[in-house]
XYZ file of N, CA and C in Angstrom:
792
model
N 0.735 6.352 6.777
C 0.560 7.180 5.705
C 0.404 8.324 6.151
N 1.476 9.836 5.428
C 0.753 11.110 5.962
C 1.772 11.724 4.414
N 0.866 12.308 4.467
C 0.083 13.496 3.373
C 1.571 14.447 3.283
N 2.479 14.833 2.994
C 3.345 16.088 2.661
C 3.191 16.864 1.723
N 1.567 17.577 1.263
C 1.702 18.668 0.585
C 2.161 19.576 0.992
N 2.733 20.100 2.471
C 2.868 21.370 2.845
C 4.171 20.763 3.152
N 4.880 21.215 2.012
C 6.784 21.215 1.997
C 7.463 22.034 2.940
N 8.573 21.819 3.727
C 9.106 22.744 3.821
C 10.012 23.505 3.366
N 10.579 24.425 4.090
C 11.552 25.437 2.829
C 12.519 24.598 2.027
N 12.871 25.421 0.623
C 13.376 24.791 0.011
C 15.481 25.046 0.556
N 16.124 24.093 0.468
C 17.257 24.468 1.066
C 18.128 24.608 0.427
N 18.025 24.518 -1.350
C 18.678 24.690 -2.228
C 18.602 24.145 -3.475
N 19.357 24.667 -4.777
C 19.111 23.695 -6.522
C 17.691 22.660 -5.842
N 18.515 21.298 -5.930
C 17.787 20.921 -5.818
C 17.343 19.592 -4.765
N 16.943 19.991 -3.342
C 17.212 19.461 -2.623
C 16.183 20.022 -1.333
N 15.190 19.462 -0.823
C 14.479 19.841 0.403
C 14.120 19.222 1.674
N 13.984 20.052 2.478
C 13.912 19.199 3.658
C 12.040 18.359 4.360
N 12.265 17.307 4.258
C 10.747 17.235 4.571
C 10.725 16.472 5.927
N 9.814 17.471 7.065
C 10.182 17.110 8.858
C 8.606 16.640 8.838
N 8.878 14.947 9.332
C 7.878 13.934 9.807
C 7.275 14.686 11.311
N 6.518 14.730 11.669
C 6.079 14.392 13.081
C 4.760 13.287 13.106
N 5.324 12.494 13.481
C 4.212 11.248 13.445
C 3.724 11.236 14.680
N 2.365 10.990 14.564
C 1.109 10.960 16.075
C 1.264 9.535 16.634
N 2.616 8.611 15.988
C 2.390 7.482 17.177
C 2.870 7.464 18.165
N 2.445 6.446 18.874
C 3.313 6.688 20.202
C 4.254 5.577 20.320
N 4.468 4.825 19.243
C 5.355 3.633 19.376
C 6.614 4.054 18.882
N 7.703 3.796 18.501
C 8.909 3.994 17.712
C 8.367 2.245 16.679
N 8.446 2.747 15.158
C 8.181 1.328 14.574
C 9.393 1.851 12.985
N 9.921 0.526 13.114
C 11.162 0.274 12.418
C 11.112 0.093 10.934
N 11.903 0.245 9.796
C 11.286 0.028 8.405
C 9.595 0.542 7.944
N 9.236 1.695 8.134
C 7.759 2.354 7.847
C 7.997 2.761 6.923
N 7.112 2.106 6.086
C 6.643 2.916 4.857
C 5.723 4.430 4.587
N 6.639 5.241 4.134
C 6.006 6.278 4.191
C 5.542 7.155 2.922
N 4.242 7.292 3.152
C 3.504 7.822 1.961
C 4.204 9.530 1.202
N 4.708 9.878 0.407
C 4.856 10.990 0.301
C 4.204 11.618 -0.764
N 3.578 12.473 -0.465
C 2.126 13.657 -1.750
C 2.501 14.545 -1.251
N 2.956 15.257 -2.475
C 3.123 16.432 -3.436
C 2.043 16.830 -4.380
N 1.517 17.999 -4.145
C 0.966 18.263 -4.974
C 1.440 19.980 -5.830
N 1.646 20.480 -7.445
C 1.746 21.292 -7.624
C 2.765 22.417 -7.175
N 3.517 21.525 -7.808
C 4.846 22.009 -6.978
C 5.848 22.724 -8.552
N 6.253 23.913 -8.374
C 6.819 24.460 -9.468
C 8.378 24.248 -9.480
N 8.889 24.019 -8.520
C 9.928 23.695 -8.344
C 10.579 22.233 -9.201
N 9.458 21.179 -8.773
C 10.368 19.966 -8.926
C 9.325 20.253 -10.381
N 8.683 20.372 -10.745
C 8.412 20.835 -12.684
C 9.165 21.088 -13.209
N 10.220 21.816 -12.512
C 11.105 23.171 -12.969
C 12.512 21.821 -13.542
N 12.386 20.882 -12.371
C 13.820 20.154 -12.423
C 13.460 18.636 -12.553
N 12.291 18.018 -12.358
C 12.791 16.966 -12.599
C 12.093 16.261 -13.923
N 11.664 15.433 -15.005
C 11.598 15.323 -16.321
C 10.242 13.975 -15.983
N 11.017 13.044 -15.188
C 10.171 11.625 -15.708
C 9.797 11.255 -14.249
N 10.522 11.970 -13.195
C 10.819 11.318 -11.803
C 11.265 9.875 -11.731
N 12.589 9.499 -12.890
C 13.645 8.573 -12.339
C 14.784 9.469 -11.955
N 14.667 10.632 -11.748
C 15.770 11.342 -11.265
C 15.645 12.123 -9.481
N 14.243 11.432 -9.155
C 13.902 11.743 -7.823
C 15.073 10.829 -6.381
N 15.434 11.015 -5.317
C 15.508 10.418 -4.071
C 15.628 10.592 -2.764
N 15.761 9.698 -1.764
C 15.710 10.372 -0.592
C 16.782 9.858 0.409
N 16.917 10.998 1.245
C 17.597 10.462 1.813
C 18.145 11.167 3.341
N 18.231 10.123 4.224
C 17.936 10.396 5.875
C 19.747 10.405 6.584
N 20.134 11.443 7.226
C 21.485 11.464 7.809
C 22.307 11.565 6.703
N 21.706 11.820 5.799
C 22.870 12.021 4.406
C 22.724 9.907 3.562
N 22.171 9.617 3.765
C 22.289 7.744 3.635
C 21.170 7.999 2.632
N 20.959 6.983 1.764
C 20.390 7.045 0.521
C 19.382 5.915 1.248
N 17.902 6.077 0.847
C 16.309 5.252 1.422
C 15.964 4.698 0.163
N 15.517 3.213 0.864
C 14.626 2.595 -0.251
C 13.490 2.908 -0.473
N 13.081 3.180 -1.681
C 12.126 4.125 -1.846
C 11.158 3.922 -3.687
N 10.313 4.553 -3.534
C 9.475 4.234 -5.158
C 8.736 5.172 -5.482
N 9.036 5.751 -7.137
C 8.149 7.155 -7.543
C 6.744 6.421 -7.841
N 5.771 6.072 -7.764
C 4.457 5.993 -8.313
C 4.038 6.237 -9.060
N 4.122 7.938 -9.159
C 3.413 8.051 -9.892
C 4.508 9.485 -9.899
N 4.352 10.393 -11.059
C 5.175 11.692 -11.131
C 4.317 12.063 -12.909
N 3.638 13.623 -12.450
C 2.999 14.662 -13.640
C 4.194 15.909 -13.644
N 4.859 16.400 -14.432
C 5.396 17.655 -14.485
C 4.494 18.491 -14.832
N 3.847 18.107 -15.559
C 2.886 19.131 -15.678
C 2.380 20.203 -14.828
N 1.886 19.164 -13.756
C 1.709 19.810 -12.679
C 2.107 19.331 -11.093
N 2.994 19.341 -11.653
C 4.489 19.181 -10.600
C 4.083 18.639 -9.002
N 3.668 17.381 -9.671
C 3.103 16.365 -8.743
C 3.438 15.124 -8.441
N 3.575 14.984 -7.397
C 4.650 13.781 -6.204
C 4.206 12.235 -6.005
N 3.465 11.192 -6.524
C 3.237 10.342 -5.351
C 4.368 8.838 -5.274
N 4.898 9.075 -4.223
C 6.165 8.379 -3.973
C 5.800 7.574 -1.972
N 6.959 6.717 -2.301
C 6.989 6.192 -0.828
C 8.949 6.013 -0.947
N 8.466 6.202 0.734
C 10.306 5.992 1.506
C 10.134 5.339 2.944
N 10.972 4.083 2.464
C 11.113 3.606 3.634
C 12.000 3.746 5.232
N 11.676 4.177 5.715
C 11.943 5.243 7.222
C 12.616 3.858 8.115
N 13.937 4.022 8.676
C 14.571 2.993 9.358
C 13.579 2.874 10.507
N 14.060 4.246 10.962
C 13.339 4.385 12.061
C 12.273 5.586 12.483
N 10.671 5.343 12.291
C 9.803 6.303 12.695
C 9.711 6.578 13.895
N 10.302 7.525 14.802
C 10.683 7.975 16.149
C 8.854 8.457 16.825
N 8.925 7.917 18.092
C 7.279 8.034 19.163
C 6.992 9.380 19.085
N 6.479 10.243 19.190
C 5.688 11.140 19.116
C 6.176 11.474 20.941
N 6.818 12.852 21.053
C 6.447 14.130 20.435
C 7.717 14.064 19.085
N 8.589 13.211 18.940
C 10.249 13.460 18.193
C 9.455 13.596 16.910
N 10.692 13.866 16.110
C 10.161 13.527 14.503
C 11.890 13.231 13.668
N 11.695 13.067 12.259
C 12.754 12.624 11.422
C 12.461 13.628 10.534
N 13.831 14.122 9.552
C 13.952 14.943 8.522
C 14.172 13.766 7.390
N 13.695 14.284 6.318
C 14.187 13.727 5.469
C 14.272 14.134 4.199
N 15.205 14.175 3.679
C 15.976 14.591 2.022
C 15.579 14.389 1.651
N 14.792 15.617 0.225
C 13.804 14.701 -1.185
C 15.247 15.392 -2.116
N 15.453 14.873 -2.606
C 16.857 15.678 -3.528
C 15.642 15.070 -4.882
N 16.281 15.564 -6.014
C 15.660 15.445 -7.457
C 16.433 16.710 -8.424
N 16.082 15.786 -9.545
C 17.903 16.123 -10.555
C 18.654 15.611 -10.724
N 19.138 14.568 -9.864
C 20.555 14.043 -10.132
C 21.040 13.716 -8.295
N 20.248 12.558 -8.222
C 20.002 11.932 -6.660
C 21.210 10.993 -6.660
N 21.664 10.624 -5.934
C 22.539 9.398 -6.019
C 22.100 8.298 -6.081
N 20.867 8.090 -5.803
C 20.285 6.331 -5.932
C 18.515 6.968 -5.832
N 18.488 6.874 -7.160
C 17.277 6.969 -7.664
C 16.040 6.109 -7.420
N 14.984 5.939 -7.137
C 14.395 5.524 -6.088
C 13.781 3.871 -7.239
N 13.487 2.696 -6.668
C 13.209 1.653 -7.254
C 12.164 0.707 -6.473
N 10.983 0.918 -7.239
C 10.337 0.204 -6.266
C 10.793 -1.504 -5.679
N 11.788 -2.506 -6.577
C 11.988 -3.362 -5.837
C 12.754 -3.463 -4.156
N 14.039 -2.322 -4.452
C 14.570 -2.109 -3.508
C 13.732 -1.329 -2.450
N 12.832 -0.999 -2.444
C 11.826 -0.144 -1.624
C 10.653 -1.565 -0.493
N 10.637 -2.122 -1.736
C 9.674 -3.437 -1.154
C 10.238 -4.713 -0.785
N 10.928 -5.016 -1.435
C 11.723 -6.619 -0.795
C 11.467 -6.939 0.286
N 12.219 -7.579 0.818
C 12.494 -8.193 2.067
C 11.188 -9.133 2.652
N 10.547 -8.337 3.702
C 9.300 -8.630 4.445
C 8.185 -8.921 3.538
N 8.439 -7.859 2.306
C 7.295 -8.040 1.792
C 6.829 -8.991 0.431
N 5.677 -10.078 0.816
C 5.161 -10.809 -0.158
C 4.493 -10.411 -1.506
N 3.832 -9.525 -1.031
C 3.489 -8.654 -2.592
C 2.694 -7.202 -2.066
N 2.523 -5.893 -3.567
C 2.388 -4.833 -2.641
C 1.691 -4.422 -3.855
N 0.732 -3.733 -4.209
C -0.482 -3.529 -5.236
C -0.460 -1.596 -4.675
N -0.774 -1.060 -5.726
C -1.006 0.193 -5.514
C -2.221 0.536 -6.055
N -2.847 -0.802 -6.423
C -4.621 -0.456 -7.692
C -4.506 0.603 -8.374
N -3.162 0.355 -9.355
C -3.068 1.104 -10.772
C -2.806 0.469 -11.538
N -2.659 0.985 -13.167
C -3.318 -0.277 -13.738
C -1.619 -0.158 -14.968
N -1.716 -1.112 -15.166
C -0.378 -0.972 -16.056
C -1.028 -2.103 -17.669
N -1.557 -1.642 -18.413
C -2.155 -2.173 -19.494
C -3.799 -2.663 -18.974
N -4.034 -3.849 -18.816
C -4.705 -4.811 -18.478
C -4.285 -5.526 -16.999
N -3.405 -5.497 -16.197
C -2.691 -5.571 -15.350
C -2.384 -5.016 -14.284
N -2.706 -5.317 -12.667
C -2.443 -4.508 -11.767
C -1.133 -5.215 -11.098
N 0.143 -4.379 -10.860
C 1.770 -5.043 -11.284
C 2.294 -4.883 -9.869
N 2.339 -6.102 -9.167
C 2.915 -6.467 -7.852
C 4.789 -5.973 -8.034
N 4.673 -4.663 -6.935
C 5.952 -4.346 -6.838
C 6.998 -4.335 -6.351
N 6.951 -6.047 -5.760
C 7.925 -6.682 -5.288
C 8.636 -7.592 -6.168
N 9.533 -7.891 -6.074
C 10.187 -9.184 -7.156
C 9.397 -10.415 -7.395
N 8.467 -10.550 -6.415
C 8.226 -12.163 -6.774
C 7.007 -11.984 -7.341
N 6.559 -11.029 -8.441
C 5.880 -11.008 -9.043
C 4.626 -11.600 -9.591
N 3.521 -11.300 -8.626
C 2.374 -11.060 -8.138
C 1.587 -10.461 -8.964
N 1.913 -10.108 -10.581
C 0.977 -9.841 -11.497
C -0.413 -10.287 -11.574
N -1.628 -9.449 -11.302
C -2.940 -10.008 -11.543
C -3.202 -9.077 -12.683
N -4.277 -10.081 -13.373
C -4.904 -9.197 -14.289
C -6.172 -10.050 -15.154
N -7.594 -9.559 -15.565
C -8.863 -10.091 -15.428
C -8.539 -11.455 -16.445
N -9.820 -12.020 -15.901
C -9.771 -13.051 -16.874
C -10.624 -13.011 -18.223
N -11.399 -11.779 -18.435
C -11.345 -11.627 -19.753
C -11.834 -9.930 -19.560
N -11.452 -9.350 -21.063
C -11.255 -7.978 -20.790
C -12.691 -7.388 -20.010
N -13.934 -7.656 -20.036
C -14.961 -7.002 -19.870
C -14.878 -7.072 -17.870
N -13.812 -7.626 -17.446
C -13.778 -7.922 -16.054
C -13.093 -7.005 -15.234
N -12.289 -6.079 -16.284
C -11.059 -5.078 -15.804
C -12.071 -4.018 -15.191
N -11.467 -3.686 -13.703
C -11.830 -2.652 -13.149
C -11.642 -1.513 -13.755
N -12.010 -0.474 -13.619
C -11.970 1.287 -14.231
C -11.163 1.628 -13.357
N -10.203 2.814 -13.787
C -9.401 3.665 -12.361
C -10.317 4.796 -11.844
N -10.055 4.765 -10.898
C -11.028 5.727 -9.726
C -10.115 6.920 -9.115
N -10.183 7.595 -7.848
C -9.874 8.235 -6.717
C -9.672 6.987 -5.868
N -7.885 6.941 -5.869
C -7.976 6.451 -4.313
C -7.634 7.182 -3.368
N -6.947 6.386 -2.237
C -6.749 7.215 -0.957
C -5.633 7.711 -1.121
N -4.543 7.609 -1.394
C -3.744 8.027 -1.990
C -3.402 7.623 -3.930
N -3.159 8.905 -4.051
C -3.134 8.390 -5.923
C -4.440 7.695 -6.476
N -3.947 6.568 -7.173
C -5.200 6.650 -8.214
C -5.383 5.290 -7.524
N -6.890 4.462 -7.638
C -7.602 3.661 -7.043
C -8.257 2.739 -8.495
N -8.695 1.376 -7.782
C -9.655 0.888 -8.869
C -11.303 0.423 -8.401
N -12.162 0.988 -9.745
C -13.304 0.781 -9.155
C -13.842 -0.497 -9.952
N -14.526 -1.293 -8.806
C -15.034 -2.267 -9.396
C -16.830 -2.603 -9.469
N -17.359 -3.392 -10.883
C -18.601 -2.721 -10.544
C -19.439 -3.482 -9.654
N -18.759 -4.959 -9.123
C -19.978 -5.353 -7.696
C -20.828 -6.271 -8.662
N -20.132 -6.416 -10.091
C -20.817 -7.732 -10.459
C -19.908 -8.374 -11.194
N -18.617 -8.776 -11.793
C -18.023 -9.990 -12.281
C -16.683 -9.393 -12.631
N -16.151 -7.689 -11.838
C -14.961 -7.321 -11.683
C -14.214 -7.763 -10.717
N -12.952 -8.184 -11.514
C -12.072 -9.226 -10.525
C -11.005 -9.317 -11.470
N -9.249 -8.789 -10.703
C -8.638 -9.081 -10.677
C -7.681 -10.467 -10.764
N -6.762 -11.174 -11.167
C -6.767 -12.846 -10.854
C -5.203 -12.960 -11.253
N -4.386 -13.837 -10.431
C -3.064 -14.175 -10.696
C -3.400 -15.916 -10.757
N -2.638 -16.260 -11.779
C -3.035 -17.489 -12.184
C -2.305 -18.714 -11.143
N -0.884 -18.805 -10.305
C -0.601 -18.950 -9.865
C 0.302 -18.797 -8.811
N 0.402 -19.116 -7.497
C 1.269 -18.413 -6.796
C 2.938 -19.031 -7.376
N 3.496 -18.717 -8.115
C 4.325 -19.827 -8.334
C 5.480 -19.564 -7.574
N 6.237 -18.662 -7.065
C 7.301 -19.519 -5.647
C 6.949 -19.267 -4.369
N 5.190 -19.410 -4.308
C 5.350 -19.931 -2.932
C 4.743 -18.498 -1.880
N 5.390 -17.545 -2.218
C 5.833 -16.574 -1.260
C 4.445 -16.341 -0.886
N 3.258 -16.182 -0.962
C 2.321 -16.144 -0.427
C 1.540 -17.693 0.109
N 2.139 -18.523 0.307
C 1.198 -19.150 1.075
C 2.030 -19.434 2.603
N 2.031 -18.846 3.150
C 2.109 -18.664 4.544
C 3.073 -19.696 5.552
N 2.401 -21.147 5.832
C 2.040 -22.345 5.888
C 1.889 -21.358 7.645
N 2.698 -22.094 8.571
C 2.647 -21.481 10.286
C 3.654 -20.366 10.200
N 4.297 -19.901 9.111
C 4.781 -18.238 9.702
C 3.932 -17.394 10.342
N 4.075 -16.437 10.701
C 3.273 -15.117 11.213
C 3.172 -14.185 9.583
N 2.251 -13.848 9.630
C 1.961 -12.455 8.780
C 1.018 -11.958 8.624
N 1.064 -10.968 7.631
C -0.373 -10.012 8.159
C -0.608 -9.555 6.690
N -2.331 -9.039 6.626
C -2.401 -8.800 5.328
C -3.249 -7.447 5.364
N -3.307 -6.855 4.525
C -4.421 -5.386 4.354
C -4.445 -4.469 3.175
N -5.562 -3.417 3.195
C -5.931 -3.137 2.083
C -6.866 -1.869 2.484
N -7.202 -0.844 1.661
C -7.457 0.364 1.466
C -8.972 0.431 -0.112
N -9.977 0.370 1.763
C -11.137 0.133 1.079
C -12.091 1.200 0.914
N -13.059 1.330 -0.053
C -14.460 2.582 0.216
C -15.300 1.580 -1.279
N -16.516 1.268 -0.017
C -17.520 0.538 -0.202
C -18.782 1.963 -0.506
N -19.233 1.413 -1.742
C -20.718 2.571 -1.990
C -21.935 1.605 -1.667
N -21.532 0.748 -1.558
C -23.067 -0.357 -1.639
C -22.479 -1.763 -1.013
N -23.844 -3.140 -0.854
C -22.848 -4.367 -0.750
C -23.391 -5.060 -1.545
N -22.981 -6.272 -2.134
C -23.588 -6.747 -3.203
C -24.471 -8.006 -2.307
N -23.830 -9.096 -1.504
C -24.028 -9.925 -0.881
C -23.535 -9.681 0.614
N -22.800 -10.799 1.395
C -23.100 -11.020 3.196
C -21.797 -10.997 2.918
N -20.981 -11.714 1.914
C -19.090 -12.032 1.737
C -18.621 -11.455 0.720
N -18.816 -9.968 0.822
C -17.914 -9.592 -0.900
C -16.401 -9.692 -0.386
N -15.540 -10.159 -1.339
C -14.489 -9.745 -1.041
C -13.523 -9.535 -2.310
N -12.996 -8.162 -1.361
C -11.634 -7.205 -2.144
C -10.404 -7.696 -2.445
N -10.457 -8.839 -1.295
C -8.850 -9.749 -1.418
C -9.108 -11.071 -1.006
N -8.737 -12.175 -1.456
C -9.269 -13.363 -1.758
C -8.149 -14.240 -2.148
N -7.183 -15.381 -1.110
C -6.555 -16.194 -1.441
C -6.665 -17.313 -0.445
N -7.793 -17.865 -0.708
C -8.491 -18.981 -0.249
C -9.077 -18.070 1.246
N -9.201 -19.576 2.353
C -9.371 -18.809 3.778
C -11.255 -18.429 3.840
N -11.935 -18.476 2.996
C -13.394 -18.693 3.105
C -14.500 -19.562 3.578
N -13.459 -21.074 2.880
C -14.780 -21.882 3.899
C -13.541 -23.395 4.014
N -14.112 -24.387 4.367
C -13.437 -25.485 4.926
C -12.969 -25.921 3.204
N -11.360 -26.486 3.427
C -11.250 -27.016 1.822
C -10.868 -25.938 1.134
N -10.120 -24.769 1.235
C -9.885 -23.161 0.821
C -8.933 -22.780 1.712
N -7.864 -23.545 1.341
C -6.590 -22.971 2.336
C -6.134 -21.628 2.212
N -6.065 -20.844 3.141
C -5.409 -19.786 2.848
C -6.377 -18.404 3.828
N -6.135 -17.178 3.149
C -6.860 -15.935 3.911
C -7.574 -15.128 2.906
N -8.769 -14.502 3.816
C -9.539 -13.886 2.970
C -10.564 -12.504 3.710
N -10.235 -11.188 3.228
C -11.245 -10.329 3.686
C -12.869 -10.352 2.573
N -13.487 -10.613 3.848
C -14.940 -10.198 3.741
C -15.969 -9.083 4.115
N -16.334 -8.328 2.924
C -16.974 -6.809 3.664
C -18.457 -6.421 3.004
N -18.631 -8.058 3.200
C -20.707 -7.857 2.702
C -21.433 -6.871 3.691
N -22.877 -7.488 3.453
C -23.579 -6.744 4.595
C -23.498 -6.949 5.762
N -22.800 -8.499 6.681
C -22.881 -9.187 7.382
C -21.842 -7.945 8.599
N -21.329 -8.675 9.696
C -19.858 -8.416 9.996
C -19.374 -8.139 8.912
N -17.804 -7.412 8.786
C -17.031 -7.540 8.331
C -15.592 -8.597 8.704
N -15.156 -9.700 8.134
C -14.283 -10.413 8.278
C -13.481 -11.006 8.233
N -12.163 -11.037 8.799
C -10.548 -11.405 8.328
C -10.973 -13.176 8.005
N -11.015 -13.896 7.341
C -11.296 -15.080 7.213
C -9.997 -15.973 6.527
N -9.483 -17.060 7.757
C -8.570 -18.281 7.851
C -9.153 -19.715 7.394
N -7.865 -20.257 6.641
C -8.282 -21.764 6.645
C -6.772 -22.694 5.942
N -6.762 -23.401 7.074
C -5.450 -24.129 6.926
C -5.239 -25.625 6.457
N -6.951 -25.856 5.948
C -7.139 -27.344 5.196
C -7.863 -28.175 6.019
N -7.825 -27.872 7.298
C -8.967 -28.721 8.615
C -9.713 -27.448 8.815
N -9.437 -26.347 9.376
C -10.328 -25.532 10.176
C -10.602 -24.392 9.137
N -11.717 -23.607 9.568
C -12.002 -22.869 9.121
C -12.036 -21.132 10.120
N -11.536 -20.403 10.144
C -12.165 -19.588 11.364
C -11.808 -17.870 10.564
N -13.248 -16.805 11.248
C -12.579 -16.106 11.009
C -12.769 -14.758 12.174
N -11.877 -14.027 11.699
C -11.876 -12.353 12.732
C -12.691 -11.276 12.432
N -13.648 -10.821 13.133
C -14.115 -9.314 13.085
C -13.209 -8.488 13.047
N -13.749 -7.748 11.591
C -12.457 -6.721 11.347
C -12.567 -4.940 11.298
N -14.409 -5.082 11.460
C -14.820 -3.964 11.921
C -15.165 -3.378 12.851
N -15.606 -2.425 13.241
C -16.031 -2.312 14.505
C -17.237 -1.640 14.766
N -18.387 -1.683 13.391
C -19.590 -1.190 13.320
C -20.255 -2.318 13.286
N -21.549 -2.714 14.120
C -22.444 -3.793 13.851
C -22.962 -3.394 12.021
N -23.185 -1.776 11.708
C -23.077 -2.094 10.430
C -22.512 -1.508 9.170
N -21.794 -2.080 8.360
C -20.677 -1.224 7.577
C -20.870 -0.439 7.295
N -19.871 0.691 7.673
C -19.874 2.360 7.326
C -19.784 2.116 5.628
N -20.332 2.929 4.998
C -20.621 2.888 3.403
C -19.802 4.434 3.497
N -19.175 4.452 1.784
C -18.998 5.813 1.465
C -18.012 6.565 2.226
N -16.981 6.008 3.132
C -15.807 6.432 3.627
C -15.204 5.522 3.834
N -13.524 5.897 3.793
C -12.566 4.709 3.394
C -11.792 4.306 4.786
N -11.580 3.143 4.803
C -11.529 2.279 5.533
C -9.710 1.705 5.439
N -8.983 1.295 6.338
C -7.540 1.219 6.258
C -8.028 -0.272 7.030
N -7.527 -1.153 6.732
C -8.192 -2.894 7.026
C -6.783 -3.364 7.462
N -6.126 -4.167 8.838
C -4.842 -4.616 8.623
C -5.357 -5.682 9.550
N -4.913 -6.987 8.939
C -4.801 -8.164 9.893
C -3.417 -9.187 9.896
N -3.030 -8.900 11.222
C -1.989 -9.471 11.740
C -2.288 -11.120 12.532
N -1.453 -11.649 11.833
C -1.404 -13.594 12.667
C -0.092 -13.312 13.331
N -0.319 -13.886 14.507
C 1.224 -13.762 15.054
C 0.774 -15.606 16.000
N 1.807 -16.467 15.028
C 2.115 -17.442 15.732
C 2.257 -17.545 17.222
N 2.896 -16.565 17.056
C 4.146 -17.304 18.508
C 2.961 -16.849 19.590
N 2.250 -16.145 19.234
C 0.944 -15.709 20.183
C -0.361 -16.319 20.261
N -0.292 -16.788 18.910
C -1.580 -17.598 18.650
C -2.540 -16.737 18.951
N -2.675 -15.120 18.013
C -3.537 -14.642 18.258
C -3.308 -14.083 16.887
N -5.042 -13.399 16.169
C -4.836 -12.585 15.453
C -5.755 -11.523 15.309
């Protein structure tokens, strides 16, 4: 994720070049890049509602999503999938086109493929929408269990009361969140102000104990753990590097399960 608030020079009419110099020492393919632009007068002058925004690399349209656009503030929160993000010190140039792009951004084109579910921690009514075509939208079981909007690491986030706030999906209808023996990964940005118990879970699809197959993040007062359970055995992987969880800061937690190497 990169914040591109400092946008390079305007190339003309309704296009500009974003030069991204990633800090990574490894080349990455199909990389989802966050593009955040604040208080931009030219966007405000030429973009009405965000549906006329697109991204090009080498003059080719790229899969992308506009999460939010505020014309009054000239503020854009978007994602673009970069085919190849080069290793440092190389850079990649991305053309931001707006007004009349050849291929406007649509969430399913950005996230379909290897993604089973993507959430931006924002609300559409009382739902948090899955940005993929799998439709894993989640909603509270009762109105008083709905979390409240708040600031996110990028764009908006959701604030849970630590008592009963929760968003749930009734059923994994197409089975795309049940990975069997396949490799998979799951991740989340979290900002915790306090612990409620030993095993607070911001993400749960089973995995917490025997008899609950699946995976979960358990970020309570003890070690932070990624939990897994296959129906026969439960195991956990410590995901924080501190003996005491660090509160009041953002953490990006990522767990990768590699079935070929039998490692996580």
